Coordinates of C-alpha atoms in Angstrom, one line a residue:
Chain S
X1289 CA -14.9 29.5 -36.6
X1290 CA -12.8 27.4 -34.2
X1291 CA -14.3 24.1 -33.3
X1292 CA -14.2 23.3 -29.6
X1293 CA -12.8 19.9 -28.7
X1294 CA -12.9 18.0 -25.5
X1295 CA -9.7 18.1 -23.5
X1296 CA -8.2 14.7 -23.5
X1297 CA -9.1 12.2 -20.7
X1298 CA -6.4 11.3 -18.1
X1299 CA -3.3 11.0 -20.2
X1300 CA -1.0 9.2 -17.8
X1301 CA 1.1 6.2 -18.6
X1302 CA 3.1 4.0 -16.3
X1303 CA 5.7 1.5 -17.5
X1304 CA 8.3 -0.3 -15.5
X1305 CA 9.9 -3.4 -14.2
X1306 CA 9.4 -4.7 -10.7
X1307 CA 9.6 -7.9 -8.7
X1308 CA 6.3 -9.0 -10.2
X1309 CA 7.5 -8.8 -13.8
X1310 CA 11.3 -9.3 -13.9
X1311 CA 14.0 -11.2 -12.1
X1312 CA 16.6 -9.4 -10.1
X1313 CA 19.3 -9.6 -12.9
X1314 CA 17.1 -7.6 -15.2
X1315 CA 16.0 -5.2 -12.5
X1316 CA 19.6 -4.5 -11.7
X1317 CA 20.3 -3.6 -15.4
X1318 CA 17.6 -1.0 -15.3
X1319 CA 18.5 0.5 -11.9
X1320 CA 19.0 4.3 -12.1
X1321 CA 21.1 6.3 -9.7
X1322 CA 20.0 9.8 -8.8
X1323 CA 22.3 11.3 -11.4
X1324 CA 21.0 8.9 -14.0
X1325 CA 17.4 9.9 -13.2
X1326 CA 18.2 13.6 -13.6
X1327 CA 19.9 12.9 -16.9
X1328 CA 17.0 10.8 -18.2
X1329 CA 14.4 13.3 -17.1
X1330 CA 16.3 16.2 -18.8
X1331 CA 16.4 14.1 -22.0
X1332 CA 12.8 13.1 -22.2
X1333 CA 11.2 16.3 -21.0
X1334 CA 13.5 18.7 -23.0
X1335 CA 12.9 16.6 -26.2
X1336 CA 9.1 17.4 -26.0
X1337 CA 8.4 13.7 -25.8
X1338 CA 6.8 14.0 -22.5
X1339 CA 5.2 16.9 -20.8
X1340 CA 5.6 15.4 -17.3
X1341 CA 7.7 12.5 -16.0
X1342 CA 8.7 10.9 -12.8
X1343 CA 11.1 8.0 -12.5
X1344 CA 11.1 5.8 -9.4
X1345 CA 14.1 3.5 -9.1
X1346 CA 14.7 1.3 -6.1
X1347 CA 16.3 -2.1 -5.5
X1348 CA 13.0 -3.8 -6.5
X1349 CA 11.6 -1.6 -9.2
X1350 CA 12.3 1.0 -11.9
X1351 CA 9.0 2.7 -12.9
X1352 CA 8.4 5.6 -15.2
X1353 CA 5.2 7.7 -14.7
X1354 CA 4.7 10.0 -17.7
X1355 CA 2.2 12.4 -19.3
X1356 CA 3.0 12.2 -23.0
X1357 CA 3.3 15.5 -25.0
X1358 CA 2.1 13.8 -28.1
X1359 CA -0.9 11.5 -28.5
X1360 CA 1.2 9.1 -30.6
X1361 CA 3.4 8.2 -27.7
X1362 CA 2.7 4.7 -26.5
X1363 CA 4.0 2.6 -23.6
X1364 CA 6.3 0.8 -26.0
X1365 CA 8.1 4.0 -26.7
X1366 CA 8.6 4.7 -23.0
X1367 CA 9.9 1.2 -22.5
X1368 CA 12.4 1.7 -25.3
X1369 CA 13.5 5.0 -23.8
X1370 CA 14.3 3.3 -20.5
X1371 CA 16.1 0.3 -22.1
X1372 CA 18.1 2.5 -24.4
X1373 CA 19.1 4.9 -21.7
X1374 CA 20.6 2.0 -19.7
X1375 CA 21.9 0.4 -22.8
X1376 CA 20.2 -2.9 -21.9
X1377 CA 18.7 -3.8 -25.2
X1378 CA 20.4 -7.2 -25.2
X1379 CA 19.2 -8.2 -21.8
X1380 CA 15.9 -6.5 -21.2
X1381 CA 12.9 -6.8 -23.5
X1382 CA 9.6 -5.0 -23.6
X1383 CA 7.9 -8.1 -22.3
X1384 CA 9.6 -7.7 -19.0
X1385 CA 7.7 -4.4 -18.4
X1386 CA 4.2 -3.7 -17.2
X1387 CA 2.1 -1.1 -18.8
X1388 CA -0.7 0.8 -17.1
X1389 CA -2.8 3.7 -18.3
X1390 CA -4.8 6.5 -16.6
X1391 CA -6.6 5.2 -13.4
X1392 CA -4.6 1.9 -13.6
X1393 CA -1.4 3.9 -13.4
X1394 CA -2.7 6.1 -10.5
X1395 CA -3.9 3.0 -8.6
X1396 CA -0.5 1.3 -9.0
X1397 CA 1.4 4.4 -7.9
X1398 CA -0.8 4.7 -4.7
X1399 CA -0.2 1.0 -3.9
X1400 CA 3.6 1.4 -4.4
X1401 CA 3.7 4.5 -2.2
X1402 CA 1.9 2.8 0.7
X1403 CA 3.9 -0.3 0.6
X1404 CA 1.1 -2.6 -0.5
X1405 CA 3.0 -3.5 -3.7
X1406 CA 6.4 -4.0 -2.0
X1407 CA 8.2 -7.3 -1.9
X1408 CA 8.3 -7.0 1.9
X1409 CA 4.6 -6.1 2.4
X1410 CA 4.1 -2.8 4.2
X1411 CA 7.7 -1.8 4.4
X1412 CA 7.9 2.0 5.0
X1413 CA 11.2 2.7 3.2
X1414 CA 9.4 2.9 -0.2
X1415 CA 7.6 6.1 0.8
X1416 CA 10.9 7.9 1.3
X1417 CA 12.0 6.6 -2.1
X1418 CA 8.8 7.9 -3.7
X1419 CA 9.4 11.3 -2.1
X1420 CA 13.0 11.3 -3.3
X1421 CA 11.8 10.5 -6.9
X1422 CA 9.3 13.3 -6.7
X1423 CA 11.9 15.7 -5.4
X1424 CA 14.3 14.8 -8.3
X1425 CA 11.5 15.2 -10.9
X1426 CA 10.4 18.6 -9.4
X1427 CA 14.0 19.9 -9.3
X1428 CA 14.3 19.0 -13.0
X1429 CA 11.0 20.7 -13.6
X1430 CA 9.7 17.5 -15.0
X1431 CA 6.4 17.5 -13.0
X1432 CA 3.3 19.5 -13.8
X1433 CA -0.4 19.6 -12.8
X1434 CA -1.0 15.9 -13.0
X1435 CA 2.1 14.5 -11.4
X1436 CA 2.2 17.1 -8.7
X1437 CA -1.3 16.2 -7.7
X1438 CA -0.6 12.4 -8.2
X1439 CA 2.4 12.5 -5.8
X1440 CA 0.6 14.5 -3.1
X1441 CA -2.4 12.2 -3.3
X1442 CA 0.0 9.2 -3.0
X1443 CA 1.6 10.7 0.1
X1444 CA -1.9 11.1 1.5
X1445 CA -2.7 7.5 0.7
X1446 CA 0.5 6.3 2.5
X1447 CA -0.4 8.5 5.5
X1448 CA -3.9 7.1 5.7
X1449 CA -2.7 3.5 5.3
X1450 CA -0.2 4.1 8.2
X1451 CA -2.8 5.6 10.5
X1452 CA -6.0 3.7 9.6
X1453 CA -4.6 0.2 9.0
X1454 CA -2.0 -2.1 10.5
X1455 CA -0.1 -2.7 7.2
X1456 CA 3.1 -1.2 8.6
X1457 CA 2.8 -2.6 12.2
X1458 CA 4.9 -5.3 13.7
X1459 CA 8.4 -6.5 13.1
X1460 CA 9.1 -8.4 9.9
X1461 CA 12.9 -8.7 10.1
X1462 CA 14.6 -11.0 12.7
X1463 CA 16.7 -8.2 14.2
X1464 CA 13.7 -5.9 14.6
X1465 CA 11.6 -8.8 16.0
X1466 CA 14.4 -9.2 18.6
X1467 CA 14.0 -5.7 19.7
X1468 CA 10.2 -6.0 19.8
X1469 CA 10.5 -9.0 22.0
X1470 CA 12.8 -7.1 24.3
X1471 CA 10.1 -4.4 24.6
X1472 CA 7.5 -7.0 25.5
X1473 CA 9.6 -8.1 28.5
X1474 CA 11.1 -4.8 29.6
X1475 CA 9.3 -1.5 29.9
X1476 CA 12.1 0.9 29.3
X1477 CA 15.1 -0.1 27.2
X1478 CA 17.0 3.1 28.1
X1479 CA 17.5 1.8 31.6
X1480 CA 18.6 -1.6 30.6
X1481 CA 22.2 -2.9 30.2
X1482 CA 22.6 -4.5 26.8
X1483 CA 25.4 -6.7 25.7
X1484 CA 26.1 -7.2 22.0
X1485 CA 28.2 -10.2 21.3
X1486 CA 29.6 -9.9 17.7
X1487 CA 30.0 -6.9 15.5
X1488 CA 28.8 -8.2 12.1
X1489 CA 25.8 -7.0 10.0
X1490 CA 23.1 -8.7 12.2
X1491 CA 24.6 -7.3 15.4
X1492 CA 24.7 -3.9 13.8
X1493 CA 21.1 -4.0 12.6
X1494 CA 20.0 -5.1 16.1
X1495 CA 22.0 -2.3 17.6
X1496 CA 20.5 0.3 15.3
X1497 CA 17.0 -0.9 16.1
X1498 CA 17.8 -0.8 19.8
X1499 CA 19.1 2.8 19.4
X1500 CA 15.9 3.8 17.7
X1501 CA 14.0 2.5 20.8
X1502 CA 16.1 4.7 23.1
X1503 CA 18.5 2.0 24.3
X1504 CA 21.7 3.8 25.3
X1505 CA 23.6 1.5 27.7
X1506 CA 25.0 -0.8 25.0
X1507 CA 28.2 -2.7 25.5
X1508 CA 29.9 -4.5 22.7
X1509 CA 32.2 -7.5 22.7
X1510 CA 33.9 -9.2 19.7
X1511 CA 36.8 -11.5 19.0
X1512 CA 38.3 -8.8 16.8
X1513 CA 38.4 -5.6 19.0
X1514 CA 38.8 -3.4 15.9
X1515 CA 35.4 -4.5 14.6
X1516 CA 33.8 -3.9 18.0
X1517 CA 35.3 -0.4 18.1
X1518 CA 34.0 0.4 14.6
X1519 CA 30.5 -0.7 15.6
X1520 CA 30.7 1.3 18.8
X1521 CA 31.6 4.4 16.9
X1522 CA 28.6 3.8 14.5
X1523 CA 26.1 3.4 17.3
X1524 CA 27.7 6.1 19.5
X1525 CA 28.8 4.0 22.5
X1526 CA 32.2 3.7 24.2
X1527 CA 31.5 0.5 26.2
X1528 CA 33.6 -2.3 24.8
X1529 CA 34.7 -5.3 26.8
X1530 CA 37.2 -7.9 25.7
X1531 CA 35.8 -11.2 24.4
X1532 CA 37.6 -13.4 26.9
X1533 CA 36.1 -11.4 29.8
X1534 CA 32.5 -10.9 28.9
X1535 CA 31.3 -14.2 30.6
X1536 CA 32.5 -12.9 34.0
X1537 CA 30.4 -9.8 33.6
X1538 CA 27.3 -11.5 32.1
X1539 CA 25.3 -10.9 35.2
X1540 CA 25.5 -7.1 34.6
X1541 CA 23.3 -7.3 31.5
X1542 CA 19.5 -7.5 31.2
X1543 CA 19.6 -8.2 27.5
X1544 CA 22.3 -10.2 25.7
X1545 CA 22.2 -10.3 21.9
X1546 CA 24.6 -12.8 20.4
X1547 CA 25.3 -12.7 16.6
X1548 CA 28.5 -14.5 16.0
X1549 CA 28.6 -16.6 12.9
X1550 CA 30.3 -19.9 12.3
X1551 CA 31.6 -20.2 15.9
X1552 CA 29.2 -22.5 17.6
X1553 CA 28.5 -22.4 21.4
X1554 CA 30.2 -19.5 23.2
X1555 CA 28.1 -19.3 26.3
X1556 CA 27.2 -22.4 28.3
X1557 CA 24.1 -22.9 30.4
X1558 CA 26.3 -23.2 33.5
X1559 CA 27.8 -19.7 32.8
X1560 CA 24.2 -18.3 32.5
X1561 CA 23.1 -20.1 35.7
X1562 CA 26.1 -18.5 37.6
X1563 CA 25.2 -15.1 36.1
X1564 CA 21.5 -15.5 37.2
X1565 CA 22.5 -16.3 40.7
X1566 CA 24.7 -13.2 40.8
X1567 CA 21.8 -11.0 39.6
X1568 CA 19.3 -12.5 42.1
X1569 CA 17.2 -14.1 39.2
X1570 CA 16.4 -10.7 37.7
X1571 CA 14.9 -11.4 34.3
X1572 CA 17.5 -11.8 31.5
X1573 CA 16.6 -11.8 27.8
X1574 CA 19.1 -13.7 25.6
X1575 CA 18.7 -13.4 21.9
X1576 CA 20.8 -15.9 19.9
X1577 CA 20.9 -14.6 16.4
X1578 CA 24.0 -16.7 15.4
X1579 CA 24.0 -19.6 13.0
X1580 CA 25.0 -22.1 14.3
X1581 CA 23.6 -21.1 17.7
X1582 CA 26.0 -19.3 20.1
X1583 CA 24.1 -20.1 23.4
X1584 CA 23.5 -23.4 25.0
X1585 CA 19.8 -24.1 24.3
X1586 CA 19.3 -25.8 27.7
X1587 CA 19.7 -22.4 29.3
X1588 CA 16.1 -21.7 28.3
X1589 CA 14.9 -23.8 31.2
X1590 CA 16.5 -21.6 33.8
X1591 CA 14.1 -19.5 35.8
X1592 CA 13.6 -15.9 34.4
X1593 CA 15.9 -16.6 31.5
X1594 CA 14.2 -15.8 28.1
X1595 CA 16.4 -17.5 25.5
X1596 CA 15.3 -17.0 21.9
X1597 CA 17.0 -18.1 18.7
X1598 CA 16.4 -17.2 15.1
X1599 CA 13.6 -19.8 14.6
X1600 CA 11.7 -18.4 17.6
X1601 CA 12.0 -14.9 16.3
X1602 CA 10.9 -16.0 12.8
X1603 CA 7.6 -17.1 14.4
X1604 CA 7.0 -13.5 15.4
X1605 CA 7.9 -12.2 11.9
X1606 CA 5.6 -14.7 10.2
X1607 CA 2.8 -13.9 12.5
X1608 CA 3.2 -10.1 11.8
X1609 CA 3.4 -10.8 8.0
X1610 CA 0.2 -12.7 8.2
X1611 CA -1.4 -9.9 10.1
X1612 CA -0.3 -7.4 7.5
X1613 CA -1.8 -9.6 4.7
X1614 CA -5.1 -9.4 6.5
X1615 CA -5.0 -5.6 6.3
X1616 CA -4.9 -5.6 2.5
X1617 CA -8.7 -5.3 2.0
X1618 CA -8.6 -2.1 4.1
X1619 CA -5.7 -0.8 2.1
X1620 CA -7.6 -1.5 -1.1
X1621 CA -10.6 0.4 0.1
X1622 CA -8.4 3.5 1.0
X1623 CA -6.7 3.3 -2.4
X1624 CA -10.1 3.1 -4.1
X1625 CA -11.4 6.1 -2.2
X1626 CA -8.4 8.2 -3.1
X1627 CA -8.5 7.0 -6.7
X1628 CA -12.1 8.2 -7.0
X1629 CA -11.1 11.6 -5.4
X1630 CA -8.2 11.9 -7.9
X1631 CA -10.4 11.1 -10.8
X1632 CA -13.0 13.7 -9.7
X1633 CA -10.2 16.2 -9.4
X1634 CA -9.0 15.4 -12.9
X1635 CA -12.6 15.8 -14.2
X1636 CA -12.7 19.3 -12.8
X1637 CA -9.6 20.1 -15.0
X1638 CA -11.8 19.3 -18.1
X1639 CA -14.5 21.7 -17.1
X1640 CA -12.2 24.7 -16.4
X1641 CA -12.1 25.9 -20.1
X1642 CA -15.9 25.7 -20.4
X1643 CA -16.4 27.7 -17.2
X1644 CA -14.0 30.3 -18.4
X1645 CA -15.8 30.5 -21.8
X1646 CA -19.2 30.7 -20.0
X1647 CA -18.0 33.6 -17.8
X1648 CA -16.4 35.4 -20.8
X1649 CA -19.7 35.0 -22.8
X1650 CA -21.8 36.5 -20.0
X1651 CA -19.2 39.3 -19.4
X1652 CA -19.3 40.1 -23.1
X1653 CA -23.2 40.3 -23.1
X1654 CA -23.0 42.6 -20.0
X1655 CA -20.5 44.9 -21.6
X1656 CA -22.5 45.1 -24.9
X1657 CA -25.8 45.9 -23.1
X1658 CA -24.2 48.5 -20.8
X1659 CA -22.5 50.2 -23.7
X1660 CA -25.9 50.9 -25.2
X1661 CA -27.1 52.9 -22.2
X1662 CA -23.8 54.5 -21.2
X1663 CA -24.6 57.9 -22.9
X1664 CA -28.2 58.0 -21.4
X1665 CA -27.3 57.7 -17.8
X1666 CA -25.1 59.5 -15.3
X1667 CA -21.7 57.9 -14.2
X1668 CA -23.2 57.0 -10.8
X1669 CA -26.2 55.4 -12.4
X1670 CA -23.9 53.5 -14.8
X1671 CA -21.8 52.2 -11.9
X1672 CA -25.0 51.0 -10.1
X1673 CA -26.2 49.2 -13.3
X1674 CA -22.8 47.6 -13.7
X1675 CA -22.9 46.3 -10.1
X1676 CA -26.5 45.0 -10.6
X1677 CA -25.5 43.3 -13.8
X1678 CA -22.5 41.6 -12.0
X1679 CA -24.8 40.3 -9.3
X1680 CA -27.3 38.9 -11.8
X1681 CA -24.6 37.2 -13.8
X1682 CA -23.1 35.7 -10.6
X1683 CA -26.5 34.3 -9.6
X1684 CA -27.3 33.0 -13.1
X1685 CA -23.9 31.3 -13.5
X1686 CA -23.9 29.8 -10.0
X1687 CA -26.0 26.7 -10.9
X1688 CA -24.4 25.8 -14.2
X1689 CA -20.9 26.1 -12.7
X1690 CA -21.7 24.1 -9.6
X1691 CA -23.3 21.5 -11.8
X1692 CA -20.2 21.2 -13.9
X1693 CA -18.0 20.9 -10.9
X1694 CA -20.2 18.2 -9.4
X1695 CA -18.0 15.5 -7.8
X1696 CA -20.4 12.7 -8.7
X1697 CA -19.5 12.9 -12.4
X1698 CA -17.4 10.5 -14.2
X1699 CA -15.6 11.1 -17.5
X1700 CA -18.7 10.2 -19.6
X1701 CA -21.3 12.2 -17.8
X1702 CA -19.1 15.2 -17.6
X1703 CA -18.6 15.2 -21.3
X1704 CA -22.3 15.1 -22.0
X1705 CA -22.8 18.0 -19.6
X1706 CA -20.1 20.0 -21.2
X1707 CA -21.7 19.4 -24.6
X1708 CA -25.1 20.5 -23.3
X1709 CA -23.8 23.7 -21.7
X1710 CA -21.7 24.7 -24.7
X1711 CA -24.6 24.0 -27.0
X1712 CA -27.2 26.0 -24.9
X1713 CA -24.9 29.0 -24.5
X1714 CA -23.4 28.7 -28.0
X1715 CA -19.9 28.6 -26.7
X1716 CA -17.7 28.1 -29.7
X1717 CA -14.2 29.3 -29.3
X1718 CA -12.1 27.9 -26.5
X1719 CA -8.7 27.3 -25.2
X1720 CA -8.4 23.8 -24.1
X1721 CA -5.4 24.2 -21.9
X1722 CA -5.6 22.6 -18.6
Chain G
X1104 CA 1.6 -15.3 34.2
X1105 CA -0.2 -16.0 30.9
X1106 CA 2.1 -13.6 29.0
X1107 CA 5.2 -15.1 30.8
X1108 CA 4.2 -18.6 29.7
X1109 CA 3.3 -17.5 26.2
X1110 CA 6.7 -15.8 25.7
X1111 CA 8.5 -18.8 27.2
X1112 CA 6.6 -21.2 24.9
X1113 CA 7.0 -19.1 21.8
X1114 CA 3.2 -18.7 21.5
X1115 CA 2.9 -15.1 20.2
X1116 CA -0.8 -14.8 20.2
X1117 CA -3.4 -12.2 21.2
X1118 CA -2.1 -11.7 24.7
X1119 CA 1.4 -11.1 23.3
X1120 CA -0.1 -8.4 21.0
X1121 CA -2.5 -6.7 23.5
X1122 CA -1.0 -6.9 26.9
X1123 CA 1.7 -4.4 28.1
X1124 CA 5.2 -5.7 28.8
X1125 CA 6.0 -8.1 31.6
X1126 CA 7.9 -5.5 33.6
X1127 CA 4.9 -3.1 33.6
X1128 CA 2.4 -5.8 34.5
X1129 CA 4.6 -6.9 37.4
X1130 CA 5.0 -3.3 38.6
X1131 CA 1.2 -2.8 38.4
X1132 CA 0.4 -6.0 40.4
X1133 CA 3.1 -5.1 43.0
X1134 CA 1.7 -1.6 43.5
X1135 CA -1.8 -3.0 43.8
X1136 CA -0.7 -5.6 46.3
X1137 CA 1.3 -3.1 48.4
X1138 CA -1.6 -0.7 48.6
X1139 CA -4.1 -3.5 49.2
X1140 CA -2.0 -4.9 51.9
X1141 CA -1.8 -1.6 53.8
X1142 CA -5.6 -1.2 53.6
X1143 CA -6.1 -4.9 54.6
X1144 CA -3.8 -4.4 57.7
X1145 CA -5.8 -1.3 58.7
X1146 CA -9.1 -3.1 58.2
X1147 CA -7.8 -6.0 60.2
X1148 CA -6.7 -3.9 63.2
X1149 CA -9.8 -1.8 63.3
X1150 CA -12.0 -4.9 62.9
X1151 CA -10.4 -6.7 65.8
X1152 CA -10.8 -3.6 68.0
X1153 CA -14.4 -3.0 67.0
X1154 CA -16.0 -6.5 66.6
X1155 CA -16.0 -7.4 70.4
X1156 CA -18.1 -4.2 71.1
X1157 CA -20.6 -4.8 68.3
X1158 CA -20.9 -8.6 68.3
X1159 CA -21.9 -10.1 71.6
X1160 CA -21.1 -13.8 70.7
X1161 CA -17.9 -13.0 68.9
X1162 CA -14.9 -15.3 69.3
X1163 CA -11.4 -15.1 67.9
X1164 CA -11.9 -18.5 66.1
X1165 CA -14.4 -16.8 63.9
X1166 CA -14.2 -18.2 60.3
X1167 CA -14.2 -14.9 58.6
X1168 CA -11.4 -13.6 60.8
X1169 CA -9.4 -16.8 60.1
X1170 CA -9.9 -16.4 56.4
X1171 CA -8.8 -12.8 56.6
X1172 CA -5.7 -13.8 58.6
X1173 CA -4.8 -16.3 55.9
X1174 CA -5.2 -13.8 53.1
X1175 CA -3.1 -11.3 55.1
X1176 CA -0.4 -13.9 55.6
X1177 CA -0.3 -14.9 52.0
X1178 CA 0.2 -11.3 50.8
X1179 CA 2.5 -10.5 53.7
X1180 CA 4.8 -13.5 53.0
X1181 CA 4.7 -12.6 49.3
X1182 CA 5.9 -9.1 49.9
X1183 CA 8.5 -10.3 52.4
X1184 CA 9.9 -12.8 49.9
X1185 CA 10.0 -10.1 47.3
X1186 CA 11.9 -7.7 49.6
X1187 CA 14.2 -10.1 51.3
X1188 CA 14.9 -12.8 48.8
X1189 CA 14.2 -10.8 45.6
X1190 CA 11.5 -13.1 44.4
X1191 CA 9.8 -11.8 41.2
X1192 CA 8.3 -12.7 37.9
X1193 CA 6.2 -15.8 37.7
X1194 CA 6.8 -16.9 41.3
X1195 CA 5.4 -13.6 42.6
X1196 CA 2.5 -13.7 40.2
X1197 CA 1.6 -17.2 41.5
X1198 CA 1.6 -16.0 45.1
X1199 CA -0.5 -13.0 44.3
X1200 CA -2.9 -15.1 42.3
X1201 CA -3.1 -17.5 45.2
X1202 CA -3.9 -14.7 47.6
X1203 CA -6.6 -13.3 45.3
X1204 CA -8.2 -16.7 44.8
X1205 CA -8.2 -17.4 48.6
X1206 CA -9.7 -14.0 49.5
X1207 CA -12.3 -14.5 46.7
X1208 CA -13.2 -18.0 48.0
X1209 CA -13.3 -17.0 51.6
X1210 CA -15.6 -14.1 50.9
X1211 CA -18.0 -16.0 48.6
X1212 CA -18.1 -19.3 50.5
X1213 CA -18.4 -17.7 54.0
X1214 CA -21.1 -15.3 52.8
X1215 CA -23.1 -18.0 51.0
X1216 CA -23.1 -20.5 53.9
X1217 CA -23.0 -18.3 57.0
X1218 CA -26.5 -17.3 58.4
X1219 CA -24.9 -14.5 60.4
X1220 CA -22.2 -12.0 59.5
X1221 CA -19.5 -13.4 61.7
X1222 CA -20.3 -17.0 62.2
X1223 CA -20.8 -20.3 60.4
X1224 CA -23.2 -21.5 63.1

């Protein structure tokens, strides 16, 4: 007689390196490209080491979430798999990894997906990276019941955090803060003339953020016209003016963003005063993102001129970062709620075989008893008796099944309930597949 | 005005977070003043026409009437400066606030200390 065994408790392991556990040099050694991830997943899942696996690799973390196929597989094995795949044995040690099991792994994955574990707190890029990692794993058929549910639950956590908390609110980069400030002065950026002085990385970032906020009337000026043209193509504008000429046309612009490095002052307060006179003192926002500063600081005293430099904008980013930190308790509550829901879902996986056995047992008794009377009744009467028996079974099983599926159970209480039910109804044989 | 000063002084506090942008606030106050000015002018004209019939002892040096003329002048000059000289931003906000404070004071003070509706005597 086959002996029934409990299905295993949540068999999920997470190992990885991230900005909490390892410096950037080591994280770089373990960074996986999309192709690397596919190759790795094919290796570990085809080799029957793992029944499910998902590998998340970003600039700040490389984390493997896995459901082992064998009980003997420990986090150390998974760490070795990652190290060996990247041939980083000489540089990366097991000590640089974190290891998490079951609910710990689930909780960590939720925190990663919603940005609460990110180096830049609340950044939203990570959710896209988690989705990409899930897509890769699904395409390689490396995900199953547990990881599919885990990923969808994580997406739900991220959505709740975005809508119910302010963890992702406010600018935390200087270029984005510049655009936020512009939106605090002007109501509609699409109607404003914007001048971008410089065509470097900072100018490009600011331009991209402006485009996201519907700014279309962007003009670029740069010492090297080729760079200005390249940036203009990127952001989809054709307005370029020569660097020597932009001061004469300064009065045309409502927002001026200057991001020229290692040049020093390129616009004097007198030039701005003349421009303000020409534009009848209409407000002008000047954002000086250059180091050293490109705009004469004394221009900030001119009426209706809002001149802000990098230090001023950093005040905004620091304030926003502090506001995000204050949201962490709310995020922790959401993660906890979703973690409980995930655990309850996982518990229902354990009761499924017992429910199937219970239904099979009752069905067998029904068939056995009906068989005894089959020859004594007409086919119509037999059909009626069968229907009656089905209704009785359904009603009898309703309470035991709903008790087993009760969401208030934890792993311990559910096991005692399963024991009791199997004992009372003498359920012996079972398939323990989940 | 408060938001203007906060942005100028790099104090990005609660007002910065909660209030709409400066341009919207200015548009809102300008619309309110324009509409209010039209109604005030209408009330002023109808009042001047009606008061001599209803108040026997009425005189054009009536304190409430002078207060009203002052308020009307403040808002009228503000709108004129806006249209003709392009005044805007904090300067306009100061004038509008002045007009509001003056009308508030003239209403409360005159109503508190006047025994009759249209006289301080």
